[in-house]
Short mmCIF file of N, CA and C in Angstrom, two decimals:
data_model
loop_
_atom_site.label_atom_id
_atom_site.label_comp_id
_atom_site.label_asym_id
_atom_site.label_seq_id
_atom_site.Cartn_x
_atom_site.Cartn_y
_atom_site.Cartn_z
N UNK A 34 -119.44 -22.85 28.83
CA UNK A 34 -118.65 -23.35 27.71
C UNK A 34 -118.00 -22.16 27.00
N UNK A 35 -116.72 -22.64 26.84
CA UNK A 35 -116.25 -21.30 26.01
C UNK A 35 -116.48 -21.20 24.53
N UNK A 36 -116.45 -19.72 24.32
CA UNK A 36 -116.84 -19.13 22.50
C UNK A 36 -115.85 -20.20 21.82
N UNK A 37 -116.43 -20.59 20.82
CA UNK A 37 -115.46 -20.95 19.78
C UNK A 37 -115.10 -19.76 19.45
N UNK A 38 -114.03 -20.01 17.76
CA UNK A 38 -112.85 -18.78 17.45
C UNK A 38 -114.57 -18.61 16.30
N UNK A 39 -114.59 -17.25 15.53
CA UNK A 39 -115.60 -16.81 14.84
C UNK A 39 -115.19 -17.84 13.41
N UNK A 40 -116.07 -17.78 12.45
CA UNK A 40 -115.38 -18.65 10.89
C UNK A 40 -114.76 -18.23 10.49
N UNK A 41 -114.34 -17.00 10.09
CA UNK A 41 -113.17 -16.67 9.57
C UNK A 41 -112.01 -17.37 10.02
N UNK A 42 -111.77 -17.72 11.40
CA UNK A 42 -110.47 -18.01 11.79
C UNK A 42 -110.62 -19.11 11.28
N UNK A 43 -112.16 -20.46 11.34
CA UNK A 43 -111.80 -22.04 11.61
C UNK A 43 -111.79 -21.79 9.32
N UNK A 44 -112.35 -21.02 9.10
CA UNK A 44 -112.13 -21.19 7.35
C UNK A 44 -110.47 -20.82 7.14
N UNK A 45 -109.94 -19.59 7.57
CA UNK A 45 -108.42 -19.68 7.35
C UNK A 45 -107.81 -21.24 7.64
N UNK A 46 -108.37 -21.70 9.06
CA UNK A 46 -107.54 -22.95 9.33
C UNK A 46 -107.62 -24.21 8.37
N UNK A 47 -108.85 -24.37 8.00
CA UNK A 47 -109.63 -25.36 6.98
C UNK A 47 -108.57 -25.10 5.93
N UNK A 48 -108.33 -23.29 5.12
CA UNK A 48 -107.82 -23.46 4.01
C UNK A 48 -106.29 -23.66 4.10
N UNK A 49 -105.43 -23.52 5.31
CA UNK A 49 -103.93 -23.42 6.11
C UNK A 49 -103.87 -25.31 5.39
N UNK A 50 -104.96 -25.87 6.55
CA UNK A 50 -104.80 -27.58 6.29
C UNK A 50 -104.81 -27.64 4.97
N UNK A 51 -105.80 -27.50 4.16
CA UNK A 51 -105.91 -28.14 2.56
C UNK A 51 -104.79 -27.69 1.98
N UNK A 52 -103.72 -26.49 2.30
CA UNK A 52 -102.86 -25.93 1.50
C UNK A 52 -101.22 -26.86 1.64
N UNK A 53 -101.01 -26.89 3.03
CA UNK A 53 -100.44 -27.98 3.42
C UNK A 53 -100.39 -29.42 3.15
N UNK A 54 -101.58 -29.51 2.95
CA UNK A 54 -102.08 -31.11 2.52
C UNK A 54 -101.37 -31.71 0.86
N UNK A 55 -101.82 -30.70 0.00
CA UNK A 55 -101.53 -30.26 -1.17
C UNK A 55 -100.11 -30.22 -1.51
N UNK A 56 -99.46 -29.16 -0.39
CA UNK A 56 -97.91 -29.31 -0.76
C UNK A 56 -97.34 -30.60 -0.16
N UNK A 57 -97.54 -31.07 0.21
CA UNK A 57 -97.03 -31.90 1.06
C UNK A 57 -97.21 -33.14 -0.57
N UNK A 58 -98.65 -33.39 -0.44
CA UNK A 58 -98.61 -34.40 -1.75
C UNK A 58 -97.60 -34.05 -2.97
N UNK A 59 -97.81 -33.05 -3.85
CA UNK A 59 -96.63 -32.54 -4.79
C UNK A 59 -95.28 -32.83 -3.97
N UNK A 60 -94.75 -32.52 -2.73
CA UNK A 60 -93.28 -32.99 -2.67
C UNK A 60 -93.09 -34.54 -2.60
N UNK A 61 -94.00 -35.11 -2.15
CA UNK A 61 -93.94 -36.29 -2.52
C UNK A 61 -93.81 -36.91 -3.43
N UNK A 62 -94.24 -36.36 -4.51
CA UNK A 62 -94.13 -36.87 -5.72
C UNK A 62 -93.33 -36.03 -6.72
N UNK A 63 -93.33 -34.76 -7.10
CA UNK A 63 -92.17 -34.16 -7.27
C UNK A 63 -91.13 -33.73 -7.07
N UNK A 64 -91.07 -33.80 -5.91
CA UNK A 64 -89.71 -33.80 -4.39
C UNK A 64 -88.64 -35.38 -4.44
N UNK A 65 -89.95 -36.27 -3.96
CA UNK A 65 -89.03 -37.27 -3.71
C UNK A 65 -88.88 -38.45 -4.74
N UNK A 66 -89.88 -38.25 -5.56
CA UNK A 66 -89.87 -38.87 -7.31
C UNK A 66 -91.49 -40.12 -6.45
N UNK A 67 -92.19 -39.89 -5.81
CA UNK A 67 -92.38 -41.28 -5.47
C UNK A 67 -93.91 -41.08 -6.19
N UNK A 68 -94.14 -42.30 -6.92
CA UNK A 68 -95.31 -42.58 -7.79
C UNK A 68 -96.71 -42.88 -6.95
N UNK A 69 -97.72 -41.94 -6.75
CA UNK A 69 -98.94 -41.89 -6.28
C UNK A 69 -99.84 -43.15 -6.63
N UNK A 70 -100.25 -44.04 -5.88
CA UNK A 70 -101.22 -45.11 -6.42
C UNK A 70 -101.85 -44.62 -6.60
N UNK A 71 -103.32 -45.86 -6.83
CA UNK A 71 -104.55 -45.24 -7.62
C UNK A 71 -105.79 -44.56 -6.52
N UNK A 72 -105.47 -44.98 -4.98
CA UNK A 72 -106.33 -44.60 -3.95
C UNK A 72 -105.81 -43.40 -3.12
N UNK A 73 -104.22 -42.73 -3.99
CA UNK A 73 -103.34 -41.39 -3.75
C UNK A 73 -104.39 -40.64 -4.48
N UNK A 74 -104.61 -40.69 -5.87
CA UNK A 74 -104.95 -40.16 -6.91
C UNK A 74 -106.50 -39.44 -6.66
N UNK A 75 -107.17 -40.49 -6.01
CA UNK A 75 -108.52 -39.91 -5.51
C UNK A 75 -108.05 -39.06 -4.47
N UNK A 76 -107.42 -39.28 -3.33
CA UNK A 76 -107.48 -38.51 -2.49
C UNK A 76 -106.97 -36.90 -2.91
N UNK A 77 -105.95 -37.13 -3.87
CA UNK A 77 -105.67 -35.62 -4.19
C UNK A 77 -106.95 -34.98 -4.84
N UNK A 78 -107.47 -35.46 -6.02
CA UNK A 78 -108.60 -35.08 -6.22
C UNK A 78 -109.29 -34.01 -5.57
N UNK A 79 -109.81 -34.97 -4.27
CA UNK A 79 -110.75 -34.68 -2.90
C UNK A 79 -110.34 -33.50 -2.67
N UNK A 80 -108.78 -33.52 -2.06
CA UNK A 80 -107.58 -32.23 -1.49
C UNK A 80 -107.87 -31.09 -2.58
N UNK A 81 -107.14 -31.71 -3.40
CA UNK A 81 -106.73 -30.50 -4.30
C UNK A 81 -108.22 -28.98 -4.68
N UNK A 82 -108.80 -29.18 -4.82
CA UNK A 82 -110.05 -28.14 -4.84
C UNK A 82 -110.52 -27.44 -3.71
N UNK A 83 -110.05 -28.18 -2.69
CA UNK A 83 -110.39 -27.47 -1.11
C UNK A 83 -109.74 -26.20 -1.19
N UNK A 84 -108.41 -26.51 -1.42
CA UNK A 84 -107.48 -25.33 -1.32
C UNK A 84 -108.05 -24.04 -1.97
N UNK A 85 -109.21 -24.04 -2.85
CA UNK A 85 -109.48 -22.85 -3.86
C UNK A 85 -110.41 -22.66 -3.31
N UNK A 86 -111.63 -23.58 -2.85
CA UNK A 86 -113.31 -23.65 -2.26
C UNK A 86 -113.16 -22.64 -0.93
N UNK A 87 -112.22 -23.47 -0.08
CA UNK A 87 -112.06 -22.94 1.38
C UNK A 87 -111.32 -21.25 1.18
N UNK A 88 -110.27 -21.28 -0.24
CA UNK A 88 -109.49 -20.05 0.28
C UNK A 88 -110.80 -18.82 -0.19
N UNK A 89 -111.71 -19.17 -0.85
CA UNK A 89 -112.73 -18.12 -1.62
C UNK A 89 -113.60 -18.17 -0.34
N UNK A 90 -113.95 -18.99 0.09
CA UNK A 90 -114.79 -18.87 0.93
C UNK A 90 -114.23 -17.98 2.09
N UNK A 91 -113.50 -18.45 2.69
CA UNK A 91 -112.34 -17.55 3.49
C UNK A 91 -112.50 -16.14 3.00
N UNK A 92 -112.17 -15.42 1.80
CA UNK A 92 -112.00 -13.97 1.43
C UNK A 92 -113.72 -13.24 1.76
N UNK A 93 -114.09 -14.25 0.72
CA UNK A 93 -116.02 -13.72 1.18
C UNK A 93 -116.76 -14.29 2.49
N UNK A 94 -115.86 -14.66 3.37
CA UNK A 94 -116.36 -14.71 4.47
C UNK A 94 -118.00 -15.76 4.55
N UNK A 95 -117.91 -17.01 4.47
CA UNK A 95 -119.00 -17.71 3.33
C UNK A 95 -119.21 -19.28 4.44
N UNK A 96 -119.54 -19.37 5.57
CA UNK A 96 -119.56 -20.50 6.48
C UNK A 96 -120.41 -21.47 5.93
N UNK A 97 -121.16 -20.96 5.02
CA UNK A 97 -122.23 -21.74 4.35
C UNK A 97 -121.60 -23.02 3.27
N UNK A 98 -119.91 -22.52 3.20
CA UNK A 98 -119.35 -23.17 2.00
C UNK A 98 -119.39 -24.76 2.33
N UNK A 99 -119.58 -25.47 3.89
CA UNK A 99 -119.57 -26.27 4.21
C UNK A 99 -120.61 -27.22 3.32
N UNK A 100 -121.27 -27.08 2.57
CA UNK A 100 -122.31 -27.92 1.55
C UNK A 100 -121.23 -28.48 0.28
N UNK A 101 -120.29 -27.39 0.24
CA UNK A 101 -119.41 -28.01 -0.93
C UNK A 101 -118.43 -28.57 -0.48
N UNK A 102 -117.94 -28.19 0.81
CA UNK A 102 -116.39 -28.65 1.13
C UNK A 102 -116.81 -30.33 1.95
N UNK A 103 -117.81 -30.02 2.62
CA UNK A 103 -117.80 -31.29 3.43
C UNK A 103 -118.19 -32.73 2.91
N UNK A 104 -118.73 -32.34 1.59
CA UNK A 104 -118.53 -33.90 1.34
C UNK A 104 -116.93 -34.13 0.54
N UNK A 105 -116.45 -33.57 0.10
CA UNK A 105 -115.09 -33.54 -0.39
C UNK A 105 -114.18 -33.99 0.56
N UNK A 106 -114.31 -33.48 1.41
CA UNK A 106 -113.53 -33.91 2.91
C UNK A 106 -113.90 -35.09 3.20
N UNK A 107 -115.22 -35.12 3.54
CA UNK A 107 -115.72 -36.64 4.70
C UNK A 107 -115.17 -37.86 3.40
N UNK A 108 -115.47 -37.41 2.18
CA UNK A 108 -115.22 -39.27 1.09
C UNK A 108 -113.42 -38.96 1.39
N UNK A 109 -113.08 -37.79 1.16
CA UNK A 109 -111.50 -37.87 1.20
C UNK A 109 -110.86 -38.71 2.86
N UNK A 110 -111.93 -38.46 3.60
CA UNK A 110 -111.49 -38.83 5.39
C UNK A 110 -111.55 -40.61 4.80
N UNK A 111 -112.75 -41.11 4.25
CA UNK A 111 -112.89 -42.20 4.21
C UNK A 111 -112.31 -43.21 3.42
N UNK A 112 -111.90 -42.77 2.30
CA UNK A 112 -110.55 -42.87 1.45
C UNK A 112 -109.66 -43.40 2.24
N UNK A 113 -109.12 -41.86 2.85
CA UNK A 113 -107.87 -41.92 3.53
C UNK A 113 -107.89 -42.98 4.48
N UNK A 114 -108.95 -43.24 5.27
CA UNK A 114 -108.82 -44.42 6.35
C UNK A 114 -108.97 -45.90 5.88
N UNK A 115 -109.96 -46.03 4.52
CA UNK A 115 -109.45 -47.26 3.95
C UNK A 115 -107.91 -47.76 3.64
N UNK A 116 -107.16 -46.61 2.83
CA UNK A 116 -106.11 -46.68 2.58
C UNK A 116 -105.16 -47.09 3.78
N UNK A 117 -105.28 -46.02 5.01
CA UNK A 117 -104.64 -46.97 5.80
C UNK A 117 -104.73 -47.86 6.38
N UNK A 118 -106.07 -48.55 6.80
CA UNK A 118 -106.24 -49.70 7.03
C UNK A 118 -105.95 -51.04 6.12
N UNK A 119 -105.64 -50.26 4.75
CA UNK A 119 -105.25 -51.44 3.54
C UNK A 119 -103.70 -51.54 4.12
N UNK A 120 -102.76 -50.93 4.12
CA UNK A 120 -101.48 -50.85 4.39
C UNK A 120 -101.18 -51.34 5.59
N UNK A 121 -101.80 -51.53 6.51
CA UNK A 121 -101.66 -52.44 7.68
C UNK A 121 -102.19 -53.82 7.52
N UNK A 122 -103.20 -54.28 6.88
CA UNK A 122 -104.25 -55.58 6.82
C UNK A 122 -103.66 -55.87 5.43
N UNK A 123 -103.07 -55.88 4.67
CA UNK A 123 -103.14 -56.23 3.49
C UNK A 123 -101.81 -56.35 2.57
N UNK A 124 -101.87 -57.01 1.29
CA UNK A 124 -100.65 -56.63 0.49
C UNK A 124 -101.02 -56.29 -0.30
N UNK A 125 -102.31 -56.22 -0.81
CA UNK A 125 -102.52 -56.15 -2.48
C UNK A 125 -103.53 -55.12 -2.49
N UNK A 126 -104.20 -54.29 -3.62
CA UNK A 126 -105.38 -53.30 -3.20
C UNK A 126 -106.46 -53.50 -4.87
N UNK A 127 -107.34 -53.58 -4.35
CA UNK A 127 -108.53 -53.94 -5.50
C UNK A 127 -108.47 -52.47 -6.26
N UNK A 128 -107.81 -51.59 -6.53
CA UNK A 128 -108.21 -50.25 -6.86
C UNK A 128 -107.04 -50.40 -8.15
N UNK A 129 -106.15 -51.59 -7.84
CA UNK A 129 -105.18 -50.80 -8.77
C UNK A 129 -104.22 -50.49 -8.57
N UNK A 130 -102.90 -50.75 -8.56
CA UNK A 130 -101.38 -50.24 -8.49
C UNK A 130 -101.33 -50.75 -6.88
N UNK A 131 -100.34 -50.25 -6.27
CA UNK A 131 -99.47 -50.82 -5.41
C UNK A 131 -100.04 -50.00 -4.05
N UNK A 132 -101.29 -49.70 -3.72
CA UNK A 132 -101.66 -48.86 -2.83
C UNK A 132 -101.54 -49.42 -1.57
N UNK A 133 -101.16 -50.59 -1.28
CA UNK A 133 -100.97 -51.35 0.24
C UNK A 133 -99.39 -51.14 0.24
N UNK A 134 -98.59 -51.11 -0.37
CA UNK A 134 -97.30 -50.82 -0.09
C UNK A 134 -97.20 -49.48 0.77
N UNK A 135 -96.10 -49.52 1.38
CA UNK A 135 -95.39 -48.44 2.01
C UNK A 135 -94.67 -47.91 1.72
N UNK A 136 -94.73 -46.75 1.09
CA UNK A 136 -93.52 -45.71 -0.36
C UNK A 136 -92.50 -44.83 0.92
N UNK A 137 -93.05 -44.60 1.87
CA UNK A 137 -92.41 -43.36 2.87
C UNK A 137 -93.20 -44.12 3.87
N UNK A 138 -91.91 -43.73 5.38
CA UNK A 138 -93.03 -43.76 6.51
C UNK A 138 -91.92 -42.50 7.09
N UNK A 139 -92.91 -41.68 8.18
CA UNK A 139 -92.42 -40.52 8.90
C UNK A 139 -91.35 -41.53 10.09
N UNK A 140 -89.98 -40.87 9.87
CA UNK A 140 -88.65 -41.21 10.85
C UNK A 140 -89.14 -40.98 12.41
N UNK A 141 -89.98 -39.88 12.29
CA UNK A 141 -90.43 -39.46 13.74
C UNK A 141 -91.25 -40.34 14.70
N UNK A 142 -92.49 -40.59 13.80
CA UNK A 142 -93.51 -40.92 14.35
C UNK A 142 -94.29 -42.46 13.72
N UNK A 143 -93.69 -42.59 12.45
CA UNK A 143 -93.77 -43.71 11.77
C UNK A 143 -94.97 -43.75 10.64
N UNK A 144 -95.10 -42.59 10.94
CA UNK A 144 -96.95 -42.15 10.09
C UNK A 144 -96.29 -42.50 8.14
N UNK A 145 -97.60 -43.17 7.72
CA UNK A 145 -97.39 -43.45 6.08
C UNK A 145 -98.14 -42.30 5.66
N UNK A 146 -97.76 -41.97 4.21
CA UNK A 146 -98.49 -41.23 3.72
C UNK A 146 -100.42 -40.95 3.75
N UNK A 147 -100.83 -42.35 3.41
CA UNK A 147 -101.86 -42.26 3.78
C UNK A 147 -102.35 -42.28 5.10
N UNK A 148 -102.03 -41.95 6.32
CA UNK A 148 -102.10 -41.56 7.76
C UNK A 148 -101.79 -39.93 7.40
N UNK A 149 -100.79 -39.59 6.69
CA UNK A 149 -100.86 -38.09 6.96
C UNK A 149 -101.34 -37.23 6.04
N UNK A 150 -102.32 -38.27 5.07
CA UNK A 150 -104.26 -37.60 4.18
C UNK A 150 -104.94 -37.64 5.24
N UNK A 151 -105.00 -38.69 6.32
CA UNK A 151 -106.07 -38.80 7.17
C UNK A 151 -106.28 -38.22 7.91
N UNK A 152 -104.94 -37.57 8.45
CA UNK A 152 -105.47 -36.67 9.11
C UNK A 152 -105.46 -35.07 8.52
N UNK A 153 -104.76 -34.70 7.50
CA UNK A 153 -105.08 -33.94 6.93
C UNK A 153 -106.65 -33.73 6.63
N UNK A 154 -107.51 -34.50 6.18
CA UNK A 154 -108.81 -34.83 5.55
C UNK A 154 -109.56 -34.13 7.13
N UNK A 155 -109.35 -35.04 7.91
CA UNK A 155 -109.99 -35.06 9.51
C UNK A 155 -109.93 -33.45 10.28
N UNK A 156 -108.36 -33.16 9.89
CA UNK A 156 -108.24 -31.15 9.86
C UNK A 156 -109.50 -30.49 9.65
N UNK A 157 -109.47 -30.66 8.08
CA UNK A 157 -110.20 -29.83 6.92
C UNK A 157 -111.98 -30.08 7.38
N UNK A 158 -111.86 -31.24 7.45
CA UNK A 158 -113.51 -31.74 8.36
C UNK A 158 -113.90 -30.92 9.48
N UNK A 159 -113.16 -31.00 10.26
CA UNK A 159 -113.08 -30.57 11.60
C UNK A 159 -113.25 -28.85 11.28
N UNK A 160 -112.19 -28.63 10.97
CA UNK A 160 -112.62 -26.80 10.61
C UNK A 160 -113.83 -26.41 9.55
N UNK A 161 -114.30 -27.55 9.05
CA UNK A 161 -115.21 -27.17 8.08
C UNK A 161 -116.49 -26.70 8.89
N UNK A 162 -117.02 -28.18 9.91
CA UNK A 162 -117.70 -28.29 10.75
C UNK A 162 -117.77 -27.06 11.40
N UNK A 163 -116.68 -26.82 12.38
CA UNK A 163 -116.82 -26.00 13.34
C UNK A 163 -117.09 -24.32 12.63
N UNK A 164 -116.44 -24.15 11.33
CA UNK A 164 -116.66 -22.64 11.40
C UNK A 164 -118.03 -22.84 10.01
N UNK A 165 -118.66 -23.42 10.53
CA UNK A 165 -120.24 -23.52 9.55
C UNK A 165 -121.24 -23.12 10.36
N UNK A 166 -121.08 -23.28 11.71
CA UNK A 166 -121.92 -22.76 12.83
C UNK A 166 -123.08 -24.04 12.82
N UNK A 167 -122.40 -25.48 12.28
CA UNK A 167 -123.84 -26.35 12.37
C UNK A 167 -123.49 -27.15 14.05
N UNK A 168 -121.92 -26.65 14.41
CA UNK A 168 -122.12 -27.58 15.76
C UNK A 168 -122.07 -26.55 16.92
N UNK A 169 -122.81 -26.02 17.93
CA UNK A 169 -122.38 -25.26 19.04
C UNK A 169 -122.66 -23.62 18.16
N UNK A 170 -123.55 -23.50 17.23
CA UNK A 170 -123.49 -22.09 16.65
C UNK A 170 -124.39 -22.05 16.19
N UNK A 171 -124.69 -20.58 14.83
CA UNK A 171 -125.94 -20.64 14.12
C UNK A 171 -126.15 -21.72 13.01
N UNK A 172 -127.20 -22.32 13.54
CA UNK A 172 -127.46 -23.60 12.27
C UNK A 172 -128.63 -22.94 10.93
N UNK A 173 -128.59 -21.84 11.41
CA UNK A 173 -129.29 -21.15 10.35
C UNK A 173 -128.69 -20.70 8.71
N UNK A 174 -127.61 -20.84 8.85
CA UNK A 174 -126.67 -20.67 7.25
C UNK A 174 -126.31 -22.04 6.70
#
């Protein structure tokens, strides 16, 4: 089996995703004027602190940070996949405001906003995991 990349690289990547994730939400809403529901609002939440957790952790070199980042991520993953499963199954959303509507969909690929938290979220998971050393590494930190 081959080496994974060491944590430094999968924490840069973790903090690359959350930073992206982040801008991406602000142009959405300060870019294109479009009003965040109330199941947007959590998810930025979730996002928004990664970007600082992961980039500190990243400088001090800190794989251990996975205790703080990963539940932030996994409720933000689960969020995000309610949300899109509301926007396909649904018209209305028990949370509040207009969160089953469709504000944007990607021209390319057809992805809604909440598809591109989900997988943003699923990124940040994924690199959290891997450069913590709890899968295929030291489970000792």
């Amino acid at each position: 089996m081959p080496d994974l990349p060491d944590p430094a690289t999968w924490l840069t990547a973790g903090t690359l995703f959350a930073a992206v994730a982040t801008a991406g939400s602000l142009f959405f809403s300060l870019g294109l004027g479009l009003v965040p529901c109330d199941l947007c609002w959590y998810q930025r939440i979730l996002m928004y602190p990664l970007v600082v957790v992961l980039g500190v952790a990243t400088v001090e070199l800190r794989p251990a940070v996975w205790k703080t980042a990963l539940p932030l991520s996994v409720l933000g993953l689960v969020l995000a996949s309610y949300h899109s499963v509301l926007q396909v199954t649904s018209s209305s959303c028990a949370f509040g405001g207009a969160c089953a509507a469709i504000q944007w969909r990607s021209p390319l690929v057809g992805l809604t906003i909440p598809n591109l938290s989900l997988i943003g979220f699923a990124l940040v998971t994924i690199t959290v995991v891997a450069g913590s050393g709890l899968v295929g590494g030291d489970t000792s930190v």
